[in-house]
XYZ file of N, CA and C in Angstrom:
624
model
N 73.186 66.052 -100.853
C 71.909 66.728 -100.712
C 70.894 65.843 -100.021
N 70.852 64.594 -100.471
C 69.927 63.640 -99.868
C 70.221 63.447 -98.395
N 71.502 63.430 -98.045
C 71.871 63.236 -96.633
C 71.371 64.395 -95.798
N 71.412 65.607 -96.341
C 70.948 66.761 -95.571
C 69.446 66.670 -95.332
N 68.694 66.188 -96.356
C 67.256 66.068 -96.184
C 66.908 65.069 -95.104
N 67.627 63.928 -95.117
C 67.321 62.909 -94.103
C 67.701 63.403 -92.700
N 68.697 64.215 -92.587
C 69.082 64.764 -91.291
C 68.084 65.824 -90.840
N 67.514 66.562 -91.769
C 66.562 67.620 -91.420
C 65.234 67.039 -90.942
N 64.878 65.884 -91.459
C 63.602 65.261 -91.089
C 63.528 64.905 -89.604
N 64.483 64.173 -89.007
C 64.422 63.899 -87.559
C 64.438 65.159 -86.725
N 65.161 66.198 -87.211
C 65.220 67.444 -86.462
C 63.846 68.106 -86.409
N 63.133 68.042 -87.530
C 61.780 68.631 -87.572
C 60.835 67.888 -86.640
N 60.949 66.558 -86.631
C 60.097 65.741 -85.738
C 60.375 66.083 -84.296
N 61.649 66.223 -83.927
C 62.017 66.549 -82.546
C 61.451 67.895 -82.141
N 61.479 68.877 -83.065
C 60.938 70.202 -82.754
C 59.446 70.131 -82.508
N 58.732 69.309 -83.327
C 57.275 69.165 -83.144
C 56.952 68.517 -81.806
N 57.708 67.495 -81.410
C 57.473 66.797 -80.129
C 57.689 67.735 -78.958
N 58.772 68.511 -79.026
C 59.052 69.445 -77.942
C 57.962 70.493 -77.833
N 57.482 70.953 -78.979
C 56.415 71.956 -78.972
C 55.149 71.392 -78.354
N 54.833 70.123 -78.697
C 53.633 69.492 -78.143
C 53.755 69.318 -76.633
N 54.927 68.916 -76.194
C 55.141 68.745 -74.747
C 55.003 70.070 -74.033
N 55.504 71.116 -74.640
C 55.385 72.422 -74.005
C 53.941 72.841 -73.863
N 53.145 72.595 -74.909
C 51.711 72.930 -74.832
C 51.008 72.099 -73.778
N 51.381 70.826 -73.686
C 50.760 69.924 -72.686
C 51.056 70.400 -71.274
N 52.316 70.812 -71.072
C 52.708 71.287 -69.749
C 51.936 72.532 -69.379
N 51.720 73.439 -70.394
C 50.966 74.644 -70.112
C 49.522 74.301 -69.764
N 48.917 73.274 -70.462
C 47.538 72.888 -70.188
C 47.403 72.317 -68.779
N 48.344 71.451 -68.400
C 48.303 70.863 -67.067
C 48.424 71.930 -66.003
N 49.352 72.888 -66.242
C 49.536 73.973 -65.270
C 48.270 74.793 -65.151
N 47.623 75.033 -66.288
C 46.395 75.825 -66.274
C 45.292 75.089 -65.529
N 45.166 73.747 -65.765
C 44.137 72.951 -65.084
C 44.378 72.950 -63.590
N 45.634 72.816 -63.176
C 45.946 72.802 -61.761
C 45.583 74.131 -61.115
N 45.850 75.238 -61.846
C 45.536 76.556 -61.307
C 44.046 76.743 -61.160
N 43.254 76.136 -62.083
C 41.811 76.318 -62.048
C 41.143 75.399 -61.026
N 41.548 74.100 -60.902
C 40.837 73.098 -60.125
C 41.268 73.055 -58.664
N 42.500 73.326 -58.343
C 42.987 73.203 -56.979
C 42.762 74.505 -56.236
N 41.883 74.524 -55.198
C 41.633 75.775 -54.474
C 42.823 76.143 -53.608
N 42.900 77.397 -53.332
C 43.980 77.900 -52.486
C 43.574 77.722 -51.026
N 43.993 76.616 -50.383
C 43.627 76.278 -49.001
C 44.862 76.416 -48.129
N 44.707 77.178 -47.059
C 45.844 77.378 -46.163
C 45.947 76.239 -45.165
N 47.086 76.134 -44.504
C 47.276 75.097 -43.484
C 46.335 75.302 -42.315
N 46.016 76.565 -42.002
C 45.092 76.856 -40.915
C 43.701 76.340 -41.205
N 43.253 76.537 -42.492
C 41.930 76.039 -42.865
C 41.861 74.526 -42.752
N 42.900 73.840 -43.190
C 42.928 72.384 -43.101
C 42.854 71.924 -41.658
N 43.542 72.606 -40.742
C 43.539 72.239 -39.332
C 42.146 72.413 -38.739
N 41.470 73.532 -39.089
C 40.121 73.775 -38.581
C 39.165 72.716 -39.077
N 39.250 72.404 -40.387
C 38.379 71.372 -40.947
C 38.604 70.027 -40.282
N 39.859 69.682 -40.029
C 40.182 68.410 -39.391
C 39.618 68.345 -37.986
N 39.740 69.443 -37.223
C 39.214 69.471 -35.856
C 37.699 69.348 -35.848
N 37.026 70.062 -36.788
C 35.571 69.964 -36.858
C 35.131 68.550 -37.182
N 35.857 67.890 -38.069
C 35.521 66.505 -38.421
C 35.674 65.577 -37.232
N 36.792 65.748 -36.496
C 37.018 64.899 -35.325
C 35.968 65.133 -34.256
N 35.576 66.403 -34.047
C 34.550 66.707 -33.047
C 33.213 66.106 -33.438
N 32.887 66.190 -34.732
C 31.636 65.595 -35.206
C 31.640 64.093 -34.988
N 32.765 63.433 -35.298
C 32.869 61.986 -35.114
C 32.746 61.617 -33.657
N 33.400 62.377 -32.768
C 33.355 62.088 -31.339
C 31.944 62.275 -30.805
N 31.266 63.344 -31.269
C 29.896 63.583 -30.825
C 28.972 62.480 -31.254
N 29.156 61.973 -32.479
C 28.325 60.877 -32.972
C 28.547 59.618 -32.160
N 29.810 59.318 -31.843
C 30.113 58.128 -31.050
C 29.499 58.224 -29.670
N 29.555 59.430 -29.050
C 28.990 59.596 -27.712
C 27.485 59.402 -27.744
N 26.820 59.935 -28.806
C 25.385 59.766 -28.910
C 25.021 58.302 -29.051
N 25.795 57.554 -29.879
C 25.527 56.133 -30.059
C 25.730 55.374 -28.765
N 26.789 55.738 -28.007
C 27.044 55.059 -26.741
C 25.955 55.346 -25.733
N 25.478 56.611 -25.692
C 24.430 56.956 -24.732
C 23.145 56.218 -25.055
N 22.840 56.058 -26.328
C 21.634 55.333 -26.711
C 21.752 53.864 -26.356
N 22.929 53.279 -26.618
C 23.100 51.851 -26.355
C 23.108 51.535 -24.877
N 23.526 52.496 -24.028
C 23.551 52.222 -22.590
C 22.219 52.514 -21.935
N 21.410 53.410 -22.523
C 20.140 53.756 -21.904
C 19.081 52.696 -22.144
N 19.037 52.127 -23.350
C 17.977 51.189 -23.685
C 17.967 49.953 -22.787
N 19.138 49.264 -22.522
C 19.099 48.094 -21.639
C 18.619 48.431 -20.239
N 18.996 49.687 -19.744
C 18.569 50.067 -18.400
C 17.057 50.166 -18.319
N 16.420 50.764 -19.362
C 14.976 50.898 -19.363
C 14.315 49.536 -19.429
N 14.856 48.626 -20.253
C 14.276 47.295 -20.351
C 14.417 46.546 -19.035
N 15.575 46.727 -18.382
C 15.798 46.027 -17.124
C 14.830 46.519 -16.057
N 14.593 47.863 -16.020
C 13.673 48.397 -15.042
C 12.264 47.895 -15.280
N 11.864 47.783 -16.530
C 10.529 47.335 -16.853
C 10.329 45.865 -16.522
N 11.391 45.062 -16.543
C 11.256 43.628 -16.321
C 11.263 43.256 -14.840
N 11.578 44.193 -13.936
C 11.638 43.912 -12.521
C 10.287 44.162 -11.851
N 9.835 43.175 -11.049
C 8.561 43.265 -10.336
C 8.847 43.255 -8.842
N 8.190 44.134 -8.117
C 8.362 44.192 -6.668
C 7.311 43.317 -5.979
N 7.783 42.494 -5.045
C 6.902 41.577 -4.318
C 7.206 41.708 -2.829
N 6.150 41.688 -2.009
C 6.325 41.769 -0.562
C 6.529 40.364 0.012
N 7.632 40.194 0.705
C 7.946 38.916 1.344
C 7.724 39.070 2.853
N 6.945 38.157 3.418
C 6.685 38.172 4.863
C 7.547 37.115 5.541
N 8.059 37.464 6.706
C 8.867 36.500 7.447
C 8.695 36.725 8.945
N 9.128 35.746 9.713
C 8.810 35.668 11.132
C 9.354 36.772 11.999
N 8.540 37.089 13.023
C 8.949 38.045 14.055
C 8.358 37.528 15.362
N 9.155 36.757 16.089
C 8.657 36.120 17.303
C 8.295 37.089 18.402
N 8.653 38.365 18.275
C 8.416 39.331 19.339
C 7.018 39.928 19.293
N 6.280 39.720 18.202
C 4.939 40.297 18.107
C 4.059 39.416 17.238
N 2.791 39.826 17.136
C 1.843 39.088 16.311
C 1.904 39.502 14.850
N 2.698 40.503 14.539
C 2.844 40.964 13.164
C 4.148 40.457 12.566
N 4.109 40.210 11.270
C 5.287 39.705 10.574
C 6.102 40.861 9.998
N 7.382 40.612 9.827
C 8.241 41.582 9.153
C 8.013 41.496 7.646
N 8.368 42.541 6.954
C 8.214 42.553 5.495
C 9.502 42.989 4.816
N 9.653 42.524 3.601
C 10.786 42.918 2.758
C 10.295 43.009 1.326
N 10.696 44.050 0.625
C 10.351 44.182 -0.787
C 11.437 43.509 -1.612
N 11.032 42.486 -2.329
C 11.975 41.742 -3.174
C 11.641 41.985 -4.636
N 12.664 42.138 -5.481
C 12.449 42.333 -6.911
C 12.786 41.058 -7.660
N 11.965 40.723 -8.626
C 12.185 39.524 -9.448
C 11.659 39.779 -10.851
N 12.173 39.025 -11.814
C 11.773 39.221 -13.200
C 10.323 38.805 -13.428
N 9.873 37.785 -12.718
C 8.484 37.376 -12.816
C 8.055 36.707 -11.517
N 6.760 36.795 -11.233
C 6.234 36.161 -10.032
C 5.991 34.686 -10.339
N 6.622 33.841 -9.568
C 6.425 32.397 -9.704
C 6.577 31.764 -8.332
N 6.018 30.563 -8.184
C 6.120 29.862 -6.904
C 7.577 29.603 -6.542
N 8.379 29.266 -7.538
C 9.798 28.983 -7.290
C 10.532 30.230 -6.794
N 10.254 31.376 -7.416
C 10.920 32.612 -6.997
C 10.494 33.032 -5.592
N 9.227 32.835 -5.262
C 8.752 33.184 -3.917
C 9.379 32.274 -2.864
N 9.476 30.985 -3.178
C 10.115 30.046 -2.240
C 11.577 30.415 -2.038
N 12.270 30.762 -3.112
C 13.676 31.162 -2.985
C 13.818 32.390 -2.090
N 12.881 33.339 -2.211
C 12.923 34.531 -1.376
C 12.660 34.187 0.086
N 11.771 33.249 0.349
C 11.464 32.829 1.717
C 12.620 32.039 2.342
N 13.371 31.339 1.506
C 14.533 30.583 1.998
C 15.537 31.533 2.634
N 15.677 32.723 2.085
C 16.656 33.690 2.605
C 16.309 34.159 4.016
N 15.069 33.951 4.426
C 14.649 34.340 5.780
C 14.345 33.121 6.657
N 14.786 31.957 6.212
C 14.604 30.703 6.964
C 13.136 30.344 7.194
N 12.242 30.870 6.370
C 10.843 30.465 6.448
C 10.669 29.108 5.788
N 11.423 28.874 4.760
C 11.443 27.577 4.067
C 12.884 27.094 4.081
N 13.044 25.789 4.314
C 14.399 25.248 4.406
C 15.047 25.138 3.028
N 16.357 25.240 3.025
C 17.122 25.094 1.795
C 16.907 23.694 1.231
N 16.646 23.594 -0.040
C 16.405 22.290 -0.664
C 14.932 21.993 -0.876
N 14.057 22.849 -0.368
C 12.620 22.660 -0.591
C 12.287 22.971 -2.048
N 11.588 22.065 -2.694
C 11.260 22.219 -4.109
C 9.752 22.356 -4.294
N 9.391 23.066 -5.355
C 7.988 23.196 -5.732
C 7.654 22.088 -6.718
N 6.756 21.190 -6.291
C 6.349 20.090 -7.176
C 5.260 20.531 -8.154
N 4.334 21.360 -7.679
C 3.279 21.872 -8.557
C 2.677 23.134 -7.956
N 2.086 23.924 -8.832
C 1.424 25.146 -8.383
C 0.303 25.476 -9.360
N -0.887 25.774 -8.810
C -2.057 26.087 -9.638
C -2.872 27.208 -9.013
N -3.568 27.916 -9.873
C -4.537 28.925 -9.432
C -5.917 28.473 -9.894
N -6.887 28.467 -8.977
C -8.245 28.050 -9.312
C -9.267 28.992 -8.692
N -10.425 29.034 -9.314
C -11.549 29.792 -8.775
C -12.470 28.812 -8.058
N -12.549 28.918 -6.760
C -13.375 28.017 -5.957
C -14.452 28.851 -5.263
N -15.697 28.663 -5.703
C -16.835 29.402 -5.141
C -16.609 30.909 -5.163
N -16.060 31.379 -6.275
C -15.851 32.807 -6.442
C -14.623 33.344 -5.744
N -13.828 32.479 -5.136
C -12.608 32.908 -4.456
C -11.385 32.343 -5.173
N -10.404 33.212 -5.375
C -9.161 32.775 -6.011
C -8.357 31.970 -5.001
N -8.154 30.685 -5.323
C -7.473 29.767 -4.399
C -6.208 29.225 -5.061
N -5.137 29.213 -4.306
C -3.850 28.698 -4.789
C -3.629 27.290 -4.267
N -3.017 26.450 -5.089
C -2.687 25.079 -4.691
C -1.187 24.892 -4.866
N -0.510 24.750 -3.730
C 0.946 24.659 -3.718
C 1.378 23.320 -3.135
N 2.113 22.542 -3.927
C 2.614 21.246 -3.462
C 4.133 21.308 -3.363
N 4.655 21.060 -2.159
C 6.092 21.149 -1.899
C 6.693 19.772 -1.631
N 7.990 19.712 -1.673
C 8.697 18.457 -1.377
C 8.651 18.186 0.123
N 8.915 16.927 0.497
C 8.818 16.518 1.905
C 9.855 17.214 2.790
N 10.839 17.860 2.186
C 11.823 18.619 2.961
C 11.138 19.700 3.801
N 10.071 20.264 3.251
C 9.353 21.309 3.978
C 8.686 20.733 5.229
N 8.080 19.559 5.104
C 7.426 18.932 6.263
C 8.455 18.573 7.337
N 9.575 18.034 6.939
C 10.612 17.665 7.904
C 11.140 18.906 8.626
N 11.190 20.007 7.922
C 11.640 21.268 8.521
C 10.644 21.726 9.585
N 9.350 21.628 9.281
C 8.326 22.035 10.235
C 8.363 21.181 11.508
N 8.722 19.934 11.372
C 8.745 19.035 12.530
C 9.845 19.396 13.525
N 10.779 20.218 13.125
C 11.838 20.656 14.044
C 11.436 21.913 14.814
N 10.252 22.460 14.505
C 9.815 23.722 15.090
C 8.873 23.513 16.270
N 8.835 24.505 17.126
C 7.809 24.548 18.169
C 6.489 24.950 17.499
N 5.402 24.895 18.255
C 4.114 25.280 17.697
C 4.115 26.747 17.262
N 4.762 27.588 18.051
C 4.852 29.001 17.698
C 5.670 29.198 16.430
N 6.799 28.481 16.314
C 7.636 28.589 15.122
C 6.914 28.100 13.880
N 6.164 27.002 14.019
C 5.397 26.481 12.883
C 4.341 27.486 12.436
N 3.698 28.127 13.407
C 2.670 29.100 13.071
C 3.266 30.287 12.313
N 4.442 30.724 12.721
C 5.113 31.836 12.020
C 5.463 31.437 10.592
N 5.952 30.211 10.407
C 6.335 29.738 9.073
C 5.118 29.655 8.157
N 4.047 29.038 8.646
C 2.856 28.884 7.817
C 2.207 30.237 7.520
N 2.241 31.146 8.490
C 1.673 32.481 8.273
C 2.494 33.262 7.244
N 3.805 33.149 7.339
C 4.679 33.856 6.398
C 4.507 33.316 4.988
N 4.451 32.017 4.858
C 4.269 31.384 3.549
C 2.910 31.754 2.962
N 1.875 31.669 3.794
C 0.520 31.991 3.333
C 0.403 33.458 2.926
N 0.868 34.344 3.782
C 0.764 35.773 3.490
C 1.527 36.179 2.250
N 2.718 35.617 2.060
C 3.543 35.960 0.890
C 2.864 35.557 -0.410
N 2.321 34.340 -0.467
C 1.683 33.860 -1.700
C 0.361 34.574 -1.962
N -0.442 34.795 -0.915
C -1.724 35.478 -1.113
C -1.517 36.904 -1.609
N -0.528 37.603 -1.056
C -0.260 38.975 -1.478
C 0.295 39.021 -2.905
N 1.190 38.098 -3.229
C 1.831 38.101 -4.553
C 0.832 37.815 -5.666
N -0.116 36.917 -5.408
C -1.081 36.515 -6.434
C -2.461 37.146 -6.234
N -2.567 38.011 -5.221
C -3.850 38.661 -4.932
C -4.956 37.610 -4.809
N -4.698 36.605 -3.977
C -5.633 35.489 -3.790
C -6.239 35.533 -2.389
N -7.303 34.737 -2.200
C -7.982 34.689 -0.897
C -7.507 33.526 -0.039
N -7.201 32.388 -0.672
C -6.834 31.194 0.093
C -5.698 30.436 -0.595
N -5.032 29.582 0.188
C -3.985 28.721 -0.365
C -4.024 27.364 0.314
N -3.958 26.320 -0.505
C -3.897 24.945 -0.011
C -2.468 24.455 -0.163
N -1.844 24.118 0.968
C -0.444 23.682 0.961
C -0.396 22.189 1.234
N 0.202 21.451 0.326
C 0.376 20.001 0.485
C 1.844 19.648 0.360
N 2.172 18.426 0.724
C 3.555 17.945 0.641
C 3.575 16.616 -0.097
N 4.315 16.572 -1.164
C 4.452 15.356 -1.962
C 3.090 14.806 -2.390
N 2.153 15.723 -2.665
C 0.827 15.327 -3.127
C -0.123 14.909 -2.029
N 0.275 14.970 -0.782
C -0.552 14.525 0.337
C -0.825 15.678 1.306
N -1.818 15.465 2.165
C -2.156 16.456 3.183
C -0.958 16.685 4.094
N -0.698 17.940 4.407
C 0.434 18.279 5.270
C 0.072 18.000 6.724
N 0.864 17.125 7.362
C 0.664 16.794 8.772
C 1.975 17.013 9.515
N 1.868 17.678 10.652
C 3.037 17.899 11.502
C 2.713 17.410 12.913
N 3.624 17.642 13.845
C 3.379 17.236 15.233
C 2.369 18.145 15.924
N 2.047 19.273 15.282
C 1.173 20.243 15.926
C -0.156 20.460 15.211
N -0.243 20.121 13.935
C -1.480 20.381 13.198
C -1.569 19.528 11.939
N -2.790 19.446 11.414
C -3.054 18.802 10.128
C -3.756 19.840 9.254
N -3.184 20.113 8.095
C -3.682 21.198 7.243
C -4.506 20.606 6.094
N -5.762 20.302 6.424
C -6.646 19.664 5.449
C -7.422 20.669 4.600
N -7.515 21.891 5.070
C -8.283 22.912 4.369
C -7.366 24.050 3.903
N -7.822 24.779 2.873
C -7.044 25.939 2.429
C -6.907 26.962 3.552
N -5.777 27.637 3.595
C -5.487 28.616 4.641
C -5.807 30.023 4.167
N -6.219 30.839 5.128
C -6.501 32.238 4.837
C -6.031 33.077 6.011
N -5.385 34.172 5.705
C -4.995 35.115 6.749
C -4.740 36.468 6.109
N -4.823 37.485 6.900
C -4.456 38.821 6.413
C -2.938 38.869 6.289
N -2.405 39.168 5.087
C -0.945 39.216 4.926
C -0.299 40.103 5.969
N 0.694 39.544 6.657
C 1.381 40.279 7.698
C 0.911 39.918 9.094
N -0.176 39.115 9.161
C -0.703 38.702 10.469
C -0.590 37.191 10.606
N -0.555 36.699 11.845
C -0.475 35.267 12.075
C -1.810 34.595 11.762
N -1.760 33.286 11.507
C -2.945 32.548 11.101
C -4.035 32.553 12.160
N -3.681 32.568 13.437
C -4.678 32.486 14.486
C -5.255 33.833 14.869
N -4.867 34.867 14.133
C -5.377 36.204 14.461
C -6.661 36.461 13.701
């Protein structure tokens, strides 16, 4: 009798466990039926395409913004300057519009070098702007390379060089006169001595 009771006890426990598992399975099935929406493969494909299109559109907008801003900054940083250079066929000088990030004596000299108005290797030793008797006057001191270059020119060639240099600086700085020296001393060539500040209408020769 005792043996039958002990055998019946494990059987009862097994029945209870199976019943509990069955209830658990029904609960899980019910939760899955309630929480998981019925989504078709077509709906998933549409959602995926919309997501990809949104992502692509966002990337394009970011790229367009990143490429436009540097262009605007670059345009704003460029300054147009009129460069005058020699024209031996007439009393008027040729002109060229040059763009630079800022107006400086060094940048103007570099622009003049491209037209052989100033020789390659000419350096700016100093540059100042002063008000002299109510007139804006520029003081430009160049290296002796500039003087040696002038000494290779005829009087007409020297006049074109000095007129081009004078006109370019006066126009760029909106000044009335410019004093050009070499190595801190008065500029002297085989044709002239430039002891006084120069003035000319930009685009015209000094003797006009």
